Short mmCIF file of C-alpha atoms in Angstrom, two decimals:
data_model
loop_
_atom_site.label_atom_id
_atom_site.label_comp_id
_atom_site.label_asym_id
_atom_site.label_seq_id
_atom_site.Cartn_x
_atom_site.Cartn_y
_atom_site.Cartn_z
CA MET A 1 68.29 91.57 66.49
CA SER A 2 65.98 93.38 66.07
CA ALA A 3 65.65 97.61 65.99
CA PRO A 4 64.12 99.09 68.86
CA SER A 5 61.08 101.32 69.09
CA GLY A 6 62.87 104.14 70.86
CA LYS A 7 60.48 104.30 73.47
CA LEU A 8 61.14 105.50 76.72
CA ILE A 9 59.59 103.14 79.53
CA PRO A 10 60.69 104.45 83.24
CA PRO A 11 58.21 101.56 84.89
CA VAL A 12 60.73 98.71 83.12
CA GLU A 13 63.94 99.27 85.36
CA GLU A 14 66.77 98.05 86.36
CA GLY A 15 65.00 97.02 89.79
CA CYS A 16 61.83 96.09 89.07
CA GLY A 17 62.21 92.01 88.06
CA VAL A 18 62.13 92.72 84.43
CA ASP A 19 64.92 91.86 81.85
CA SER A 20 64.94 95.21 79.82
CA THR A 21 69.13 94.50 78.42
CA THR A 22 68.75 92.02 75.99
CA GLY A 23 68.85 94.10 72.40
CA ALA A 24 68.92 97.34 74.54
CA ASP A 25 71.36 98.99 72.34
CA ALA A 26 70.30 98.23 68.85
CA VAL A 27 69.91 101.59 67.68
CA PRO A 28 70.53 102.35 64.59
CA GLY A 29 74.45 103.19 64.19
CA THR A 30 75.75 101.01 67.26
CA ALA A 31 79.41 99.40 66.96
CA ARG A 32 78.65 95.46 65.90
CA THR A 33 81.22 93.25 65.58
CA GLY A 34 79.31 90.30 64.46
CA ALA A 35 81.24 87.71 66.10
CA GLU A 36 82.00 87.28 69.71
CA GLY A 37 85.83 86.72 69.27
CA ARG A 38 85.97 90.12 66.76
CA ARG A 39 84.18 91.97 70.15
CA GLY A 40 86.96 90.37 72.15
CA ALA A 41 89.47 92.48 70.09
CA VAL A 42 87.91 95.70 69.87
CA VAL A 43 87.57 95.57 74.07
CA ALA A 44 91.43 94.50 73.91
CA ALA A 45 92.07 97.54 72.04
CA LEU A 46 89.67 99.50 74.35
CA MET A 47 91.44 98.68 77.15
CA LEU A 48 95.24 99.67 75.27
CA ALA A 49 94.09 102.97 74.79
CA MET A 50 92.44 103.21 78.48
CA ALA A 51 95.90 102.52 79.31
CA LEU A 52 97.45 104.79 77.74
CA ALA A 53 95.65 107.62 79.02
CA ALA A 54 95.82 106.73 82.48
CA LEU A 55 99.45 105.84 82.06
CA ASP A 56 100.26 109.48 80.60
CA SER A 57 98.78 110.45 83.54
CA THR A 58 100.85 109.62 85.96
CA ILE A 59 104.26 108.43 84.48
CA VAL A 60 105.95 111.59 83.58
CA SER A 61 105.90 112.42 87.49
CA THR A 62 108.43 110.50 88.83
CA ALA A 63 110.85 111.59 85.60
CA VAL A 64 110.28 115.49 86.46
CA PRO A 65 114.29 115.68 87.46
CA GLN A 66 116.22 114.43 84.67
CA ILE A 67 113.37 116.12 82.53
CA VAL A 68 114.04 119.24 84.07
CA GLY A 69 118.04 118.65 84.09
CA ASP A 70 117.78 117.96 80.45
CA LEU A 71 115.36 120.79 79.30
CA GLY A 72 115.30 123.09 81.97
CA GLY A 73 112.60 125.03 82.87
CA PHE A 74 112.12 124.71 86.13
CA SER A 75 109.91 127.36 86.59
CA VAL A 76 106.85 125.69 84.70
CA PHE A 77 107.32 122.36 84.78
CA SER A 78 103.99 122.11 86.28
CA TRP A 79 102.57 122.31 83.15
CA LEU A 80 103.44 119.48 81.36
CA PHE A 81 100.60 117.58 84.38
CA SER A 82 97.97 121.09 83.65
CA GLY A 83 98.54 121.17 80.11
CA TYR A 84 97.31 117.78 79.75
CA LEU A 85 94.89 118.20 82.10
CA LEU A 86 93.35 120.73 80.46
CA ALA A 87 93.41 119.51 77.22
CA VAL A 88 91.40 116.36 77.94
CA THR A 89 89.00 117.39 79.74
CA VAL A 90 87.79 120.80 77.74
CA THR A 91 87.73 118.42 74.74
CA LEU A 92 85.54 115.93 76.30
CA PRO A 93 82.30 117.46 75.24
CA VAL A 94 83.42 118.12 71.98
CA TYR A 95 84.59 114.37 70.95
CA GLY A 96 81.20 113.41 72.00
CA LYS A 97 79.35 115.37 70.07
CA LEU A 98 81.02 114.23 67.66
CA SER A 99 80.88 110.77 68.45
CA ASP A 100 77.06 110.95 68.06
CA THR A 101 77.47 112.68 64.91
CA PHE A 102 79.94 110.88 62.84
CA GLY A 103 80.20 107.56 65.37
CA ARG A 104 82.90 106.20 67.80
CA LYS A 105 85.53 104.85 65.10
CA PRO A 106 86.52 107.75 63.17
CA VAL A 107 86.58 110.17 66.70
CA LEU A 108 88.46 107.04 68.22
CA VAL A 109 90.93 106.90 65.33
CA ALA A 110 90.98 110.48 64.98
CA GLY A 111 91.97 110.51 68.34
CA ALA A 112 94.59 108.25 68.87
CA VAL A 113 96.42 109.20 66.08
CA LEU A 114 96.93 112.82 67.94
CA PHE A 115 97.35 111.23 71.08
CA LEU A 116 100.43 108.72 69.12
CA LEU A 117 101.53 112.18 67.25
CA GLY A 118 101.82 114.08 70.67
CA SER A 119 103.77 111.15 72.32
CA LEU A 120 106.74 111.53 69.50
CA LEU A 121 106.60 114.97 69.18
CA CYS A 122 107.24 114.73 73.21
CA ALA A 123 109.95 112.41 72.97
CA LEU A 124 111.53 115.03 69.96
CA ALA A 125 111.32 117.58 72.49
CA TRP A 126 114.08 120.37 72.41
CA SER A 127 113.06 122.66 74.97
CA MET A 128 110.93 122.47 77.79
CA THR A 129 108.51 124.89 76.40
CA ALA A 130 107.90 122.71 73.74
CA LEU A 131 107.40 119.39 75.67
CA ILE A 132 104.26 121.77 77.19
CA ALA A 133 103.37 122.26 73.79
CA PHE A 134 103.63 118.75 72.95
CA ARG A 135 102.08 117.73 75.71
CA VAL A 136 98.47 120.04 75.29
CA VAL A 137 98.95 117.79 71.75
CA GLN A 138 98.57 114.48 73.67
CA GLY A 139 96.30 115.62 75.68
CA LEU A 140 93.75 117.07 72.90
CA GLY A 141 93.88 113.17 71.67
CA GLY A 142 94.05 111.43 74.87
CA GLY A 143 90.13 113.39 75.53
CA ALA A 144 89.07 111.66 72.49
CA LEU A 145 90.17 108.14 73.97
CA GLN A 146 88.74 109.00 77.41
CA GLY A 147 85.51 109.63 76.08
CA THR A 148 85.02 107.44 73.38
CA VAL A 149 86.30 104.61 74.69
CA GLN A 150 83.43 104.59 77.43
CA THR A 151 81.24 105.14 75.18
CA LEU A 152 81.76 102.64 72.88
CA ALA A 153 81.83 99.90 75.95
CA ALA A 154 78.20 100.95 76.31
CA ASP A 155 77.61 100.19 72.78
CA LEU A 156 79.17 96.85 72.59
CA TYR A 157 77.44 95.36 75.54
CA PRO A 158 74.01 95.41 76.58
CA LEU A 159 72.79 96.75 79.77
CA LYS A 160 73.28 93.15 81.58
CA GLU A 161 76.84 93.01 80.62
CA ARG A 162 77.63 96.43 81.13
CA PRO A 163 79.03 96.19 84.46
CA ARG A 164 81.88 93.54 83.38
CA ILE A 165 83.42 95.51 80.60
CA GLN A 166 83.40 98.74 82.66
CA ALA A 167 84.82 97.04 85.45
CA ARG A 168 87.69 95.58 83.55
CA LEU A 169 88.28 99.04 81.85
CA SER A 170 88.08 100.70 85.73
CA THR A 171 90.97 97.79 86.41
CA VAL A 172 92.84 98.74 83.79
CA TRP A 173 93.10 102.85 85.20
CA ALA A 174 93.86 101.39 88.72
CA VAL A 175 96.81 98.85 87.75
CA SER A 176 98.03 101.67 84.87
CA SER A 177 97.98 104.97 87.56
CA ILE A 178 99.76 102.48 89.96
CA ALA A 179 102.60 101.26 88.04
CA GLY A 180 103.19 104.57 85.65
CA PRO A 181 104.95 105.81 88.68
CA ALA A 182 107.09 102.86 88.78
CA LEU A 183 107.82 102.46 85.09
CA GLY A 184 108.29 106.11 84.66
CA GLY A 185 111.12 105.83 87.84
CA VAL A 186 112.49 103.44 85.51
CA LEU A 187 112.63 104.77 82.30
CA ALA A 188 114.25 107.76 83.31
CA GLY A 189 116.74 106.06 85.38
CA TYR A 190 117.47 103.47 83.30
CA ALA A 191 117.29 104.88 79.58
CA ASP A 192 116.08 107.73 79.10
CA TRP A 193 112.80 109.79 79.49
CA ARG A 194 112.40 110.64 75.97
CA TRP A 195 111.39 106.21 76.34
CA ILE A 196 108.41 107.22 78.64
CA PHE A 197 106.50 109.09 75.20
CA LEU A 198 108.16 106.40 72.69
CA VAL A 199 106.67 103.07 74.84
CA ASN A 200 103.51 104.35 73.97
CA LEU A 201 103.92 104.18 70.38
CA PRO A 202 103.87 100.05 69.59
CA VAL A 203 100.34 99.85 72.35
CA GLY A 204 98.91 102.44 70.46
CA ALA A 205 99.72 101.13 67.48
CA LEU A 206 98.32 98.28 67.72
CA ALA A 207 95.17 99.41 69.78
CA LEU A 208 94.53 101.46 66.46
CA TRP A 209 95.17 98.55 64.33
CA LEU A 210 92.85 96.50 66.19
CA ILE A 211 90.09 99.24 66.09
CA VAL A 212 90.69 100.14 62.27
CA ARG A 213 90.35 96.16 61.47
CA HIS A 214 87.94 94.48 63.66
CA LEU A 215 85.59 97.69 64.72
CA HIS A 216 82.24 97.97 62.43
CA GLU A 217 79.66 100.57 62.42
CA PRO A 218 77.02 99.58 60.08
CA ARG A 219 75.34 102.58 58.29
CA ARG A 220 72.88 104.54 59.67
CA ALA A 221 69.26 104.90 58.72
CA PRO A 222 67.89 107.93 56.59
CA GLY A 223 66.75 110.88 59.18
CA GLY A 224 69.62 109.93 61.71
CA PRO A 225 71.81 112.58 63.39
CA ARG A 226 72.17 116.08 61.55
CA THR A 227 75.96 116.01 60.53
CA ARG A 228 76.68 119.65 60.92
CA VAL A 229 78.85 120.41 63.35
CA ASP A 230 78.82 123.32 65.88
CA TRP A 231 82.33 124.72 65.27
CA ALA A 232 81.42 128.25 66.86
CA GLY A 233 80.43 126.60 69.91
CA ALA A 234 83.23 124.12 69.99
CA LEU A 235 85.93 126.45 70.13
CA ALA A 236 83.76 128.60 72.47
CA VAL A 237 83.59 125.72 74.66
CA PHE A 238 87.75 125.04 74.27
CA ALA A 239 88.31 128.26 75.46
CA CYS A 240 86.04 129.12 78.03
CA GLY A 241 86.94 125.52 79.88
CA GLY A 242 90.70 126.14 79.24
CA VAL A 243 90.45 129.99 80.83
CA LEU A 244 88.48 128.71 83.50
CA LEU A 245 90.49 125.29 84.75
CA THR A 246 93.92 127.73 84.30
CA ALA A 247 92.38 130.19 86.74
CA LEU A 248 91.78 127.08 88.96
CA VAL A 249 95.08 125.69 88.25
CA GLN A 250 97.23 128.24 88.84
CA GLY A 251 95.51 130.41 91.48
CA GLY A 252 97.12 130.03 94.66
CA VAL A 253 100.12 128.43 93.10
CA ALA A 254 101.44 130.69 90.51
CA TRP A 255 100.11 134.02 91.66
CA PRO A 256 97.86 134.91 94.64
CA TRP A 257 93.76 133.97 94.17
CA ALA A 258 92.82 137.92 94.88
CA SER A 259 95.97 138.75 92.16
CA ALA A 260 95.17 140.68 89.52
CA PRO A 261 95.88 137.56 87.24
CA SER A 262 93.79 134.97 88.89
CA LEU A 263 90.73 137.49 89.13
CA ALA A 264 91.48 138.74 85.11
CA LEU A 265 91.59 134.88 84.13
CA PHE A 266 88.04 134.61 85.85
CA ALA A 267 85.98 137.21 84.67
CA CYS A 268 87.00 136.24 81.25
CA GLY A 269 86.22 133.03 81.68
CA LEU A 270 82.23 134.32 82.87
CA VAL A 271 82.15 136.42 79.54
CA LEU A 272 83.16 133.48 77.88
CA LEU A 273 81.05 131.20 79.49
CA ALA A 274 77.98 133.98 78.35
CA VAL A 275 79.11 133.55 74.88
CA VAL A 276 78.77 129.70 75.23
CA VAL A 277 75.12 129.96 76.42
CA VAL A 278 74.17 132.91 73.51
CA VAL A 279 76.42 130.42 70.87
CA GLU A 280 74.85 127.15 72.18
CA ARG A 281 71.29 128.68 72.22
CA ARG A 282 71.02 129.79 68.44
CA VAL A 283 72.39 126.40 66.43
CA ALA A 284 70.28 123.90 65.92
CA ASP A 285 72.46 120.90 67.14
CA PRO A 286 74.93 122.06 69.85
CA ILE A 287 77.93 120.85 71.56
CA MET A 288 76.75 120.86 74.59
CA PRO A 289 72.75 120.54 74.29
CA GLY A 290 70.31 121.78 76.78
CA TRP A 291 69.07 118.46 77.29
CA VAL A 292 72.07 117.28 79.25
CA TRP A 293 71.27 119.52 81.76
CA ARG A 294 66.82 119.38 81.45
CA ARG A 295 66.87 115.78 81.71
CA ARG A 296 66.82 115.16 85.94
CA THR A 297 68.61 111.57 85.47
CA ILE A 298 71.63 113.03 83.36
CA ALA A 299 71.75 116.50 85.55
CA ALA A 300 71.65 114.81 88.67
CA VAL A 301 74.84 112.33 87.64
CA ASN A 302 76.57 115.17 86.35
CA LEU A 303 76.03 116.96 89.84
CA ALA A 304 77.05 114.19 92.13
CA LEU A 305 80.19 112.69 89.54
CA GLY A 306 81.41 116.32 89.42
CA ALA A 307 80.72 115.97 93.74
CA LEU A 308 83.10 112.69 93.19
CA GLY A 309 85.63 114.68 91.18
CA LEU A 310 86.27 116.75 94.04
CA LEU A 311 86.45 114.44 96.82
CA MET A 312 88.99 112.05 94.85
CA VAL A 313 91.58 114.78 95.61
CA ALA A 314 91.48 114.13 99.25
CA PRO A 315 93.37 110.42 98.68
CA THR A 316 94.88 111.01 95.67
CA VAL A 317 96.65 114.45 96.37
CA PHE A 318 97.18 114.66 100.30
CA LEU A 319 96.95 110.93 101.42
CA PRO A 320 100.73 110.56 99.93
CA THR A 321 101.93 113.34 101.52
CA TYR A 322 100.16 112.49 105.05
CA ALA A 323 101.87 108.89 104.67
CA GLN A 324 105.24 110.62 104.09
CA SER A 325 105.63 113.29 106.07
CA VAL A 326 102.96 112.00 109.65
CA LEU A 327 103.72 108.22 109.39
CA GLY A 328 107.23 108.74 107.81
CA LEU A 329 106.90 106.23 105.33
CA ALA A 330 109.16 105.57 102.07
CA PRO A 331 107.31 107.26 98.69
CA VAL A 332 107.10 103.58 97.89
CA ALA A 333 105.22 102.50 101.58
CA ALA A 334 103.69 105.48 100.53
CA GLY A 335 102.08 104.61 97.22
CA PHE A 336 101.10 101.71 98.62
CA VAL A 337 98.48 102.88 101.12
CA LEU A 338 96.67 104.76 98.04
CA SER A 339 96.77 102.17 96.25
CA ALA A 340 94.71 100.16 98.30
CA TRP A 341 91.36 101.79 97.21
CA THR A 342 92.26 100.56 93.87
CA LEU A 343 92.12 96.81 94.72
CA SER A 344 88.19 96.99 96.14
CA TRP A 345 87.01 99.98 93.63
CA PRO A 346 86.65 97.12 90.18
CA VAL A 347 86.17 94.38 92.49
CA SER A 348 82.96 96.73 93.81
CA ALA A 349 81.65 98.04 90.83
CA ALA A 350 81.90 94.72 88.82
CA LEU A 351 79.58 93.07 91.40
CA SER A 352 77.33 96.19 91.34
CA GLN A 353 75.12 94.92 89.02
CA HIS A 354 73.92 92.19 91.49
CA VAL A 355 72.82 95.59 93.82
CA TYR A 356 71.51 98.14 91.22
CA ARG A 357 69.20 95.15 89.61
CA ARG A 358 67.84 94.69 92.97
CA ILE A 359 67.02 98.05 94.36
CA GLY A 360 67.78 100.27 91.37
CA PHE A 361 70.56 102.70 90.18
CA ARG A 362 70.12 105.22 92.30
CA ASN A 363 69.64 103.87 95.58
CA THR A 364 72.77 101.77 95.05
CA ALA A 365 74.64 104.45 94.15
CA MET A 366 73.43 106.42 97.62
CA LEU A 367 74.39 103.74 99.51
CA GLY A 368 77.35 104.00 97.75
CA ILE A 369 78.70 107.39 98.62
CA GLY A 370 76.88 107.12 102.09
CA THR A 371 79.28 104.82 103.14
CA ALA A 372 81.93 106.78 101.86
CA ALA A 373 80.83 110.08 103.37
CA LEU A 374 81.06 108.41 106.52
CA LEU A 375 84.51 106.77 105.88
CA LEU A 376 86.02 109.42 104.80
CA CYS A 377 84.51 111.89 108.20
CA ALA A 378 86.51 108.30 110.38
CA PHE A 379 89.77 109.63 108.16
CA PRO A 380 90.51 112.33 111.04
CA PHE A 381 90.05 110.23 114.19
CA LEU A 382 92.61 107.47 113.09
CA PRO A 383 95.36 107.09 115.51
CA TYR A 384 98.37 109.43 115.99
CA PRO A 385 100.68 108.51 114.18
CA GLY A 386 99.13 105.23 113.95
CA ALA A 387 100.04 102.56 111.69
CA ALA A 388 100.11 102.16 107.82
CA TRP A 389 97.88 99.43 107.81
CA GLN A 390 94.93 101.84 109.60
CA PRO A 391 94.73 104.06 106.14
CA ALA A 392 95.04 101.48 103.92
CA LEU A 393 92.22 99.65 105.29
CA LEU A 394 90.36 102.41 105.34
CA MET A 395 91.12 103.66 101.53
CA LEU A 396 90.15 99.50 100.65
CA PHE A 397 86.55 100.23 102.18
CA LEU A 398 86.30 103.16 100.42
CA GLY A 399 87.59 102.13 97.03
CA ALA A 400 84.66 99.87 97.53
CA ALA A 401 82.08 102.48 98.35
CA LEU A 402 82.58 104.62 95.27
CA GLY A 403 82.62 100.78 93.32
CA LEU A 404 79.09 100.87 94.20
CA PHE A 405 78.42 104.86 93.56
CA GLN A 406 80.17 105.17 90.55
CA LEU A 407 79.60 102.34 87.88
CA PRO A 408 75.65 102.40 88.26
CA LEU A 409 75.74 106.36 87.79
CA ILE A 410 77.54 105.73 84.37
CA VAL A 411 75.61 102.58 83.38
CA GLY A 412 72.21 104.28 84.26
CA VAL A 413 72.71 107.28 82.32
CA GLN A 414 74.13 105.61 79.10
CA SER A 415 70.78 103.40 79.64
CA THR A 416 68.42 105.89 79.56
CA VAL A 417 69.46 107.45 76.17
CA GLY A 418 69.94 106.23 72.41
CA TRP A 419 72.82 105.68 70.09
CA SER A 420 72.84 109.09 68.81
CA GLU A 421 72.99 110.93 72.32
CA ARG A 422 75.22 108.62 73.92
CA GLY A 423 78.54 109.90 73.74
CA THR A 424 77.40 113.47 74.62
CA ALA A 425 75.84 112.05 77.61
CA THR A 426 78.80 110.11 78.47
CA ALA A 427 80.95 112.85 77.77
CA SER A 428 79.06 115.25 79.97
CA VAL A 429 79.74 113.03 82.79
CA LEU A 430 83.27 112.36 82.61
CA PHE A 431 83.73 116.53 81.86
CA CYS A 432 81.56 116.99 85.24
CA ARG A 433 83.90 114.56 87.36
CA GLN A 434 87.26 115.85 85.94
CA SER A 435 86.15 119.63 86.57
CA GLY A 436 85.28 118.44 89.87
CA GLN A 437 88.93 117.09 90.28
CA THR A 438 90.33 120.54 88.77
CA ALA A 439 88.03 122.57 91.37
CA GLY A 440 88.88 120.01 94.47
CA ALA A 441 92.81 120.39 93.60
CA ALA A 442 92.35 124.27 94.00
CA VAL A 443 89.85 124.04 96.66
CA PHE A 444 91.57 121.61 99.00
CA GLY A 445 94.88 123.22 98.28
CA ALA A 446 93.63 126.56 100.05
CA ILE A 447 92.25 124.31 102.78
CA ALA A 448 95.14 122.84 103.38
CA ASN A 449 97.32 125.47 103.34
CA GLY A 450 95.33 127.74 105.54
CA VAL A 451 95.33 124.89 108.16
CA LEU A 452 98.81 124.98 108.15
CA ALA A 453 99.25 128.51 108.00
CA ALA A 454 97.21 128.41 111.65
CA ARG A 455 98.74 126.19 113.07
CA LEU A 456 102.12 127.56 112.02
CA GLY A 457 102.16 130.78 111.54
CA GLY A 458 103.20 133.10 109.03
CA ALA A 459 102.96 131.75 105.48
CA SER A 460 103.27 128.25 105.13
CA ASP A 461 101.79 126.17 102.51
CA LEU A 462 102.04 121.77 102.63
CA ASP A 463 104.48 121.75 99.00
CA SER A 464 106.91 124.10 101.45
CA VAL A 465 106.58 122.08 104.19
CA THR A 466 107.04 118.66 102.63
CA ARG A 467 109.67 119.48 101.81
CA ALA A 468 111.40 120.52 104.65
CA LEU A 469 110.07 117.19 106.35
CA ASP A 470 111.89 115.19 103.09
CA ALA A 471 115.15 117.52 103.70
CA GLY A 472 115.53 116.00 107.36
CA PRO A 473 113.41 115.05 110.76
CA ALA A 474 111.35 118.15 111.96
CA GLY A 475 109.47 118.56 115.49
CA ASP A 476 106.28 116.76 116.16
CA GLY A 477 104.39 120.40 115.92
CA VAL A 478 104.76 120.57 111.95
CA ARG A 479 104.03 116.55 111.66
CA ARG A 480 100.96 117.41 113.82
CA ALA A 481 100.06 120.21 111.72
CA VAL A 482 100.31 118.40 108.52
CA ALA A 483 97.93 115.81 110.33
CA ASP A 484 95.62 118.46 110.70
CA ALA A 485 95.63 119.78 107.63
CA VAL A 486 94.90 116.79 105.74
CA HIS A 487 92.12 115.91 108.59
CA ALA A 488 90.30 119.41 107.61
CA VAL A 489 90.76 117.91 103.61
CA TYR A 490 88.96 114.49 104.36
CA PHE A 491 86.11 116.51 106.16
CA GLY A 492 85.59 119.21 103.22
CA ALA A 493 85.69 115.73 101.45
CA ALA A 494 83.14 114.37 103.42
CA GLY A 495 81.39 117.30 102.82
CA ALA A 496 81.23 117.01 99.11
CA ALA A 497 80.24 113.10 99.85
CA ALA A 498 77.13 114.57 101.44
CA LEU A 499 76.23 116.78 99.30
CA ALA A 500 76.19 114.02 96.17
CA PHE A 501 73.98 111.96 98.40
CA LEU A 502 71.62 114.92 98.78
CA VAL A 503 71.34 115.66 95.00
CA LEU A 504 70.93 111.80 93.90
CA LEU A 505 67.66 112.13 97.02
CA THR A 506 66.01 115.34 96.09
CA LEU A 507 66.96 115.28 92.33
CA ALA A 508 67.56 111.62 90.37
CA PRO A 509 64.44 110.17 89.74
CA ARG A 510 63.89 106.92 92.10
CA ARG A 511 64.28 104.92 89.52
CA PHE A 512 66.16 105.76 86.05
CA PRO A 513 64.10 105.61 82.45
CA VAL A 514 65.76 103.08 80.38
CA LEU A 515 65.12 102.43 77.31
CA THR A 516 64.61 99.23 76.24
CA ASP A 517 63.42 96.92 72.88
#
C-alpha cells in the first residue's frame, strides 16, 4: 500500500461520492498485521480488552453487600466506583499522547498488565481501603485499554470499514454492561466476591497474548514524532483532572456543594488548571496539545461528545430508579427496560455509514442528536404510571438515535488526523465524554434532589426516597414526586442534546477534512 502524502483535501469527504477510503491509514507507523487472519486475531484481542473495561465498570455493583460484609467500610464503598472512574478518565489524555509517541502496542500491553495486576491485588485485598487503592490501579490500566483500543480500531481499518469494527466494539460494550451486574451477583452469591476480579486474569491474559503475538507495528520512518515525553504536563493533567472530578463526584454526596471541602477542591482544581496551561505552553510536545482545541472539527466533536456524556446520565442512572419506584418493577425487569437502548445503539452505529456517506459526518450526527432531543423531551409525557414497554420502546429509539450521533463523530475525527495524532485526538473525545458523564451525575443529581425536596418538603433526596420505597409500599404522592424528579432530569438531558446540536451546527465544518492518499 502506498504511503500517503499527508495532504488535507477538504472537498474529498464522506458525502461527496469520491472514494477516499482506500489506504487512508497507510501512515508510517500504522499497525498492520500483514494478513486478514492476523488482523482478525488482533480484533479479537481488542474486543476482549473492551469487554474487560466494560465489565469492570458494572460488575462490582451487585457484590457491594458481600464486599462490605467481609471488609467493612460502608461509609466509603462508593469509592470502589468513583476511584476507578477517576483513574480511567484522567489517564486518557496521557495514554493517547504516549500511544502517538511510542506506538499503540507498548501502551496497550503496559495498560493490560497494569489492569491485570490491579485485578489480582483487588482479589487479595484485606480491607476496604486496600480494595479502593487497588481499584485505582485497575483504573490506571483501564484508561489505556479504552483509549488505545479505539485508536487501534482506526489504525487497522480504512475509513470505509471503520463502522464495522466500531459497531463490534459498541456491541461488546453494551453486552458487557448488561451482563456485568448479573455476573457479579452470581459470583458473589454462589462463589466469592473475589472471583469478580480473578475472572479478569484468564480473559486478560488471552487478550495480552494475542496482542503480543499478532500485532506488529512497522518501525516509523525518520522524522516521525518526538520521543521526549512531557511528564510534567502529564502529572499536571492527572492532578487537575483528579481534583476537579473528585469535587464533582463527591459534591452533594459526601459534603454539601457550598461546604468548605467542596469549595477548596474547586479552587485547587482551578489553580491546577492554570498550572496545566502554563506547563503545556512551555513544552514543544505537550500532553494536551493546543491543536486539539484550535481545530474546529476536533473542538466541536469534543464539546458535542461532552454533551453526550452529560445526557447519558439520565437513562443510565435515573431510569432504573424510575422503573422500580414508579412502575413497580423488580430490579431485573428494570434492567431490561434500560437495556433496550443497548440493542439498537450498535445496530444503528453499524448502519450509520450508509447515511454519512451520503450527507456527511456532521449532518448525520445532527440528525441523530436532534432525534434524541425529541425522544428525551417525550419521556415526561408518558402516561403515569404507565406500562414497562413504553419507556423501553422510547429507549430503543433513543439508542438508535445516539448510534447515528456518536459513531460518525468518532470516525470523522479519527479520519482527519494522521497516525501520529490519532491517539491524542481519540483520547480527547473519550476524555470529554467521560468528563461529561461525571459532570452529568453531579448536575442531574442536584436537579432530582431539588425537585424531590420541593414536592415532598424538607431535605428529601432521591437515595433516601428510593430506600424507603424498597422497604415497603409508599403513597402515590411519593411515587409522583420521584416521577417528577426523573422527568426534570430528562428535560435537562434534552437540553444537553440541544446544546450538542447547536455546537455541531455553529462550530463544526459542514464537511470534515478527511486525510487521503
